[in-house]
């Protein structure tokens, strides 16, 4: 593990750089510490001290979760580690485990009280992490553990479904649709999952399957973004003929009277 800065005491009068094992051995177990496992350096201006206080056993939990060491996770929890504590970056041990695909650790941390819908420092949750790391097994587990597929994530105010459409992650996308993810939700740019599949995909077979799955789930092909552009408009503009034909058929079908 890389060295990190350890600040002891509420007055924060001293700071030393130590490896994890030396740091935890040097600090009494009943003392609170501030730890910076990701960003060594001076305390940021205006940093909320009480919110960032973690104990050595919390540090051990974070390291064990990141390493996928389930036995060490169990030991840290038994010693009183709090799965709701965050590191300086704003991540939970849960997020560290999810990033590396440690499914058993993810399940154990949620069972121990970690919020399955909690956002990390990038405003991602388990479901959006699963999309970005191309891990449909994590998607499946997160949904089984109670993750909300409608949870808004990212600075663009999107959803995991929109992320899956953008990246062409068909397996994950179908899981999210089956779990009730809102198919026509618009992000901060006014884009739906259909918009992202067309705009940010390559128009190939993978994205054709994604668009088809969204349409089958009831996605509206006629919804404009904030610039008044429909997915069909973007497909035509980019020369994605197969996607344009699919979207055109869906648009015509939706326009027919019942």
Short mmCIF file of C-alpha atoms in Angstrom, two decimals:
data_model
loop_
_atom_site.label_atom_id
_atom_site.label_comp_id
_atom_site.label_asym_id
_atom_site.label_seq_id
_atom_site.Cartn_x
_atom_site.Cartn_y
_atom_site.Cartn_z
CA UNK A 1 0.00 0.00 0.00
CA UNK A 2 1.22 3.49 -0.77
CA UNK A 3 2.20 5.82 2.07
CA UNK A 4 -0.43 8.27 3.19
CA UNK A 5 -0.68 11.21 5.54
CA UNK A 6 -1.98 10.57 9.02
CA UNK A 7 -3.15 13.47 11.19
CA UNK A 8 -3.86 12.75 14.84
CA UNK A 9 -5.86 14.77 17.34
CA UNK A 10 -8.56 17.31 16.79
CA UNK A 11 -6.04 20.15 16.77
CA UNK A 12 -4.15 18.46 13.89
CA UNK A 13 -0.84 19.76 15.24
CA UNK A 14 1.33 17.02 13.75
CA UNK A 15 1.39 15.07 10.51
CA UNK A 16 3.63 12.21 9.47
CA UNK A 17 3.80 10.02 6.40
CA UNK A 18 3.72 6.32 7.27
CA UNK A 19 2.82 3.06 5.57
CA UNK A 20 -0.52 1.63 6.63
CA UNK A 21 0.85 -1.03 8.99
CA UNK A 22 3.14 1.44 10.78
CA UNK A 23 0.45 4.09 11.00
CA UNK A 24 -2.16 1.83 12.53
CA UNK A 25 0.34 0.37 14.96
CA UNK A 26 1.49 3.83 16.07
CA UNK A 27 -1.98 5.18 16.89
CA UNK A 28 -3.89 4.05 19.98
CA UNK A 29 -7.02 2.10 19.08
CA UNK A 30 -9.26 4.52 20.94
CA UNK A 31 -7.96 7.57 19.10
CA UNK A 32 -9.61 9.01 16.04
CA UNK A 33 -7.46 9.79 13.04
CA UNK A 34 -7.79 11.52 9.72
CA UNK A 35 -6.53 9.45 6.84
CA UNK A 36 -5.92 10.38 3.23
CA UNK A 37 -5.58 7.06 1.42
CA UNK A 38 -5.97 8.51 -2.07
CA UNK A 39 -4.72 12.07 -1.91
CA UNK A 40 -1.69 12.65 0.33
CA UNK A 41 -1.01 16.28 1.09
CA UNK A 42 -2.06 19.15 3.32
CA UNK A 43 -5.56 19.43 4.64
CA UNK A 44 -7.75 21.17 2.05
CA UNK A 45 -9.06 24.61 2.92
CA UNK A 46 -12.44 24.41 4.60
CA UNK A 47 -12.18 20.64 5.03
CA UNK A 48 -14.93 19.40 7.43
CA UNK A 49 -12.81 17.71 10.12
CA UNK A 50 -15.45 15.78 12.08
CA UNK A 51 -17.00 14.36 8.92
CA UNK A 52 -13.68 12.97 7.73
CA UNK A 53 -12.62 11.29 10.97
CA UNK A 54 -12.06 7.57 10.64
CA UNK A 55 -10.45 5.03 12.94
CA UNK A 56 -7.58 2.66 12.18
CA UNK A 57 -10.02 -0.23 11.91
CA UNK A 58 -11.97 1.73 9.28
CA UNK A 59 -8.72 2.09 7.36
CA UNK A 60 -8.23 -1.65 7.52
CA UNK A 61 -11.73 -2.20 6.19
CA UNK A 62 -11.12 0.09 3.22
CA UNK A 63 -7.86 -1.62 2.35
CA UNK A 64 -9.34 -5.09 2.70
CA UNK A 65 -12.36 -4.17 0.57
CA UNK A 66 -10.14 -2.78 -2.16
CA UNK A 67 -8.01 -5.94 -2.11
CA UNK A 68 -11.02 -8.25 -2.12
CA UNK A 69 -9.81 -9.88 1.10
CA UNK A 70 -13.10 -11.13 2.53
CA UNK A 71 -11.58 -12.63 5.68
CA UNK A 72 -9.90 -9.31 6.46
CA UNK A 73 -13.16 -7.49 5.79
CA UNK A 74 -14.88 -9.80 8.28
CA UNK A 75 -12.14 -9.16 10.83
CA UNK A 76 -12.37 -5.39 10.42
CA UNK A 77 -16.15 -5.46 10.79
CA UNK A 78 -15.87 -7.66 13.87
CA UNK A 79 -13.42 -5.12 15.31
CA UNK A 80 -15.95 -2.32 14.88
CA UNK A 81 -15.22 -0.86 11.44
CA UNK A 82 -18.06 1.28 10.13
CA UNK A 83 -19.01 0.51 6.49
CA UNK A 84 -20.67 3.93 6.29
CA UNK A 85 -17.38 5.81 6.79
CA UNK A 86 -15.86 7.53 3.76
CA UNK A 87 -12.27 8.26 2.84
CA UNK A 88 -11.06 11.75 2.00
CA UNK A 89 -12.08 11.27 -1.62
CA UNK A 90 -15.65 10.62 -0.52
CA UNK A 91 -15.72 6.90 -1.33
CA UNK A 92 -17.00 4.07 0.80
CA UNK A 93 -15.26 0.73 1.18
CA UNK A 94 -18.22 -0.49 -0.88
CA UNK A 95 -17.17 1.65 -3.84
CA UNK A 96 -13.58 0.45 -3.60
CA UNK A 97 -14.71 -3.17 -3.72
CA UNK A 98 -17.12 -2.52 -6.59
CA UNK A 99 -14.49 -0.80 -8.72
CA UNK A 100 -12.41 -3.98 -8.60
CA UNK A 101 -15.28 -6.41 -9.02
CA UNK A 102 -15.08 -8.00 -5.58
CA UNK A 103 -18.67 -9.22 -5.49
CA UNK A 104 -18.50 -11.19 -2.24
CA UNK A 105 -17.08 -8.15 -0.47
CA UNK A 106 -19.78 -5.91 -1.94
CA UNK A 107 -22.48 -8.26 -0.67
CA UNK A 108 -20.91 -8.47 2.79
CA UNK A 109 -20.58 -4.70 3.14
CA UNK A 110 -24.21 -4.15 2.18
CA UNK A 111 -25.24 -6.81 4.68
CA UNK A 112 -23.18 -4.94 7.27
CA UNK A 113 -25.05 -1.71 6.63
CA UNK A 114 -23.43 0.01 3.66
CA UNK A 115 -25.98 1.92 1.58
CA UNK A 116 -26.44 0.03 -1.69
CA UNK A 117 -27.51 3.28 -3.39
CA UNK A 118 -24.72 5.48 -2.00
CA UNK A 119 -22.90 7.74 -4.44
CA UNK A 120 -19.12 7.98 -4.61
CA UNK A 121 -17.00 11.08 -5.22
CA UNK A 122 -17.92 11.03 -8.92
CA UNK A 123 -21.63 10.70 -8.11
CA UNK A 124 -21.63 7.09 -9.21
CA UNK A 125 -23.30 4.19 -7.44
CA UNK A 126 -22.94 0.42 -7.70
CA UNK A 127 -25.04 0.25 -10.86
CA UNK A 128 -23.19 2.95 -12.76
CA UNK A 129 -19.85 1.52 -11.60
CA UNK A 130 -20.98 -1.84 -12.97
CA UNK A 131 -21.72 -0.25 -16.34
CA UNK A 132 -18.42 1.59 -16.56
CA UNK A 133 -16.38 -1.44 -15.53
CA UNK A 134 -18.29 -3.73 -17.94
CA UNK A 135 -19.44 -5.98 -15.12
CA UNK A 136 -22.99 -7.31 -15.63
CA UNK A 137 -22.49 -9.67 -12.68
CA UNK A 138 -22.12 -6.63 -10.43
CA UNK A 139 -25.31 -5.19 -11.94
CA UNK A 140 -27.13 -8.41 -11.14
CA UNK A 141 -25.83 -8.45 -7.57
CA UNK A 142 -26.58 -4.78 -6.95
CA UNK A 143 -30.16 -5.22 -8.11
CA UNK A 144 -30.55 -8.31 -5.92
CA UNK A 145 -29.28 -6.26 -2.98
CA UNK A 146 -31.90 -3.58 -3.61
CA UNK A 147 -30.14 -1.00 -5.78
CA UNK A 148 -32.57 1.50 -7.28
CA UNK A 149 -32.32 1.52 -11.11
CA UNK A 150 -33.99 4.94 -11.17
CA UNK A 151 -31.31 6.58 -9.01
CA UNK A 152 -29.87 9.69 -10.64
CA UNK A 153 -26.09 9.56 -11.02
CA UNK A 154 -23.23 11.61 -12.52
CA UNK A 155 -22.81 15.35 -12.95
CA UNK A 156 -25.02 15.11 -16.04
CA UNK A 157 -27.91 13.84 -13.92
CA UNK A 158 -28.22 10.59 -15.82
CA UNK A 159 -29.07 7.03 -14.84
CA UNK A 160 -27.27 3.71 -15.08
CA UNK A 161 -29.56 2.86 -18.01
CA UNK A 162 -28.38 5.92 -19.94
CA UNK A 163 -24.76 4.96 -19.21
CA UNK A 164 -25.41 1.41 -20.41
CA UNK A 165 -26.95 2.71 -23.64
CA UNK A 166 -23.99 5.00 -24.23
CA UNK A 167 -21.45 2.20 -23.75
CA UNK A 168 -23.45 -0.44 -25.62
CA UNK A 169 -23.70 -2.69 -22.55
CA UNK A 170 -26.66 -4.80 -23.69
CA UNK A 171 -26.65 -7.37 -20.87
CA UNK A 172 -26.61 -4.70 -18.19
CA UNK A 173 -29.14 -2.58 -20.07
CA UNK A 174 -31.59 -5.48 -20.27
CA UNK A 175 -31.18 -6.17 -16.56
CA UNK A 176 -31.91 -2.54 -15.74
CA UNK A 177 -34.96 -2.51 -17.99
CA UNK A 178 -36.28 -5.68 -16.36
CA UNK A 179 -35.78 -4.04 -12.96
CA UNK A 180 -37.93 -1.06 -13.96
CA UNK A 181 -35.39 1.57 -14.95
CA UNK A 182 -37.19 4.63 -16.40
CA UNK A 183 -36.70 4.22 -20.12
CA UNK A 184 -37.52 7.78 -21.17
CA UNK A 185 -35.75 9.67 -18.40
CA UNK A 186 -33.91 12.75 -19.70
CA UNK A 187 -30.54 13.79 -18.29
CA UNK A 188 -29.30 17.37 -17.85
CA UNK A 189 -28.70 17.61 -21.61
CA UNK A 190 -32.23 16.48 -22.36
CA UNK A 191 -30.96 13.15 -23.70
CA UNK A 192 -32.71 9.85 -23.14
CA UNK A 193 -31.04 6.45 -23.34
CA UNK A 194 -32.04 6.37 -27.03
CA UNK A 195 -30.32 9.69 -27.65
CA UNK A 196 -27.11 8.48 -26.03
CA UNK A 197 -27.09 5.17 -27.90
CA UNK A 198 -27.32 7.05 -31.20
CA UNK A 199 -25.20 10.09 -30.39
CA UNK A 200 -22.37 8.35 -28.56
CA UNK A 201 -22.46 4.93 -30.20
CA UNK A 202 -20.94 3.93 -33.53
CA UNK A 203 -24.13 2.87 -35.29
CA UNK A 204 -22.96 -0.76 -35.45
CA UNK A 205 -24.61 -4.03 -34.51
CA UNK A 206 -24.01 -3.57 -30.78
CA UNK A 207 -25.86 -0.27 -30.71
CA UNK A 208 -28.55 -1.57 -33.04
CA UNK A 209 -29.28 -4.24 -30.41
CA UNK A 210 -29.32 -1.61 -27.65
CA UNK A 211 -31.74 0.62 -29.55
CA UNK A 212 -33.96 -2.37 -30.35
CA UNK A 213 -34.04 -3.37 -26.68
CA UNK A 214 -34.98 0.15 -25.62
CA UNK A 215 -37.75 0.37 -28.19
CA UNK A 216 -39.06 -3.05 -27.17
CA UNK A 217 -39.20 -1.77 -23.59
CA UNK A 218 -41.36 1.15 -24.72
CA UNK A 219 -38.84 3.93 -25.25
CA UNK A 220 -40.30 6.82 -27.21
CA UNK A 221 -38.41 7.48 -30.42
CA UNK A 222 -40.13 10.84 -30.89
CA UNK A 223 -38.88 12.55 -27.72
CA UNK A 224 -36.76 15.63 -28.52
CA UNK A 225 -33.77 16.79 -26.50
CA UNK A 226 -33.44 20.36 -25.30
CA UNK A 227 -32.41 21.40 -28.82
CA UNK A 228 -35.52 19.84 -30.29
CA UNK A 229 -33.64 16.91 -31.86
CA UNK A 230 -34.96 13.36 -31.83
CA UNK A 231 -32.82 10.21 -31.84
CA UNK A 232 -33.99 9.70 -35.42
CA UNK A 233 -32.63 13.10 -36.42
CA UNK A 234 -29.20 12.24 -35.05
CA UNK A 235 -29.19 8.81 -36.68
CA UNK A 236 -29.90 10.35 -40.08
CA UNK A 237 -27.32 13.08 -39.55
CA UNK A 238 -24.63 10.51 -38.80
CA UNK A 239 -25.53 8.20 -41.64
CA UNK A 240 -26.59 5.35 -39.38
CA UNK A 241 -29.07 3.97 -41.88
CA UNK A 242 -30.00 0.80 -39.99
CA UNK A 243 -30.64 2.73 -36.78
CA UNK A 244 -32.57 5.39 -38.66
CA UNK A 245 -34.82 2.75 -40.22
CA UNK A 246 -35.46 1.19 -36.82
CA UNK A 247 -36.28 4.54 -35.23
CA UNK A 248 -38.40 5.63 -38.18
CA UNK A 249 -40.51 2.47 -37.90
CA UNK A 250 -40.96 3.04 -34.17
CA UNK A 251 -41.92 6.67 -34.73
CA UNK A 252 -44.52 5.72 -37.33
CA UNK A 253 -45.87 2.96 -35.10
CA UNK A 254 -46.28 5.39 -32.20
CA UNK A 255 -48.11 7.87 -34.43
CA UNK A 256 -50.77 5.39 -35.51
CA UNK A 257 -54.16 5.81 -33.85
CA UNK A 258 -55.33 2.92 -31.70
#
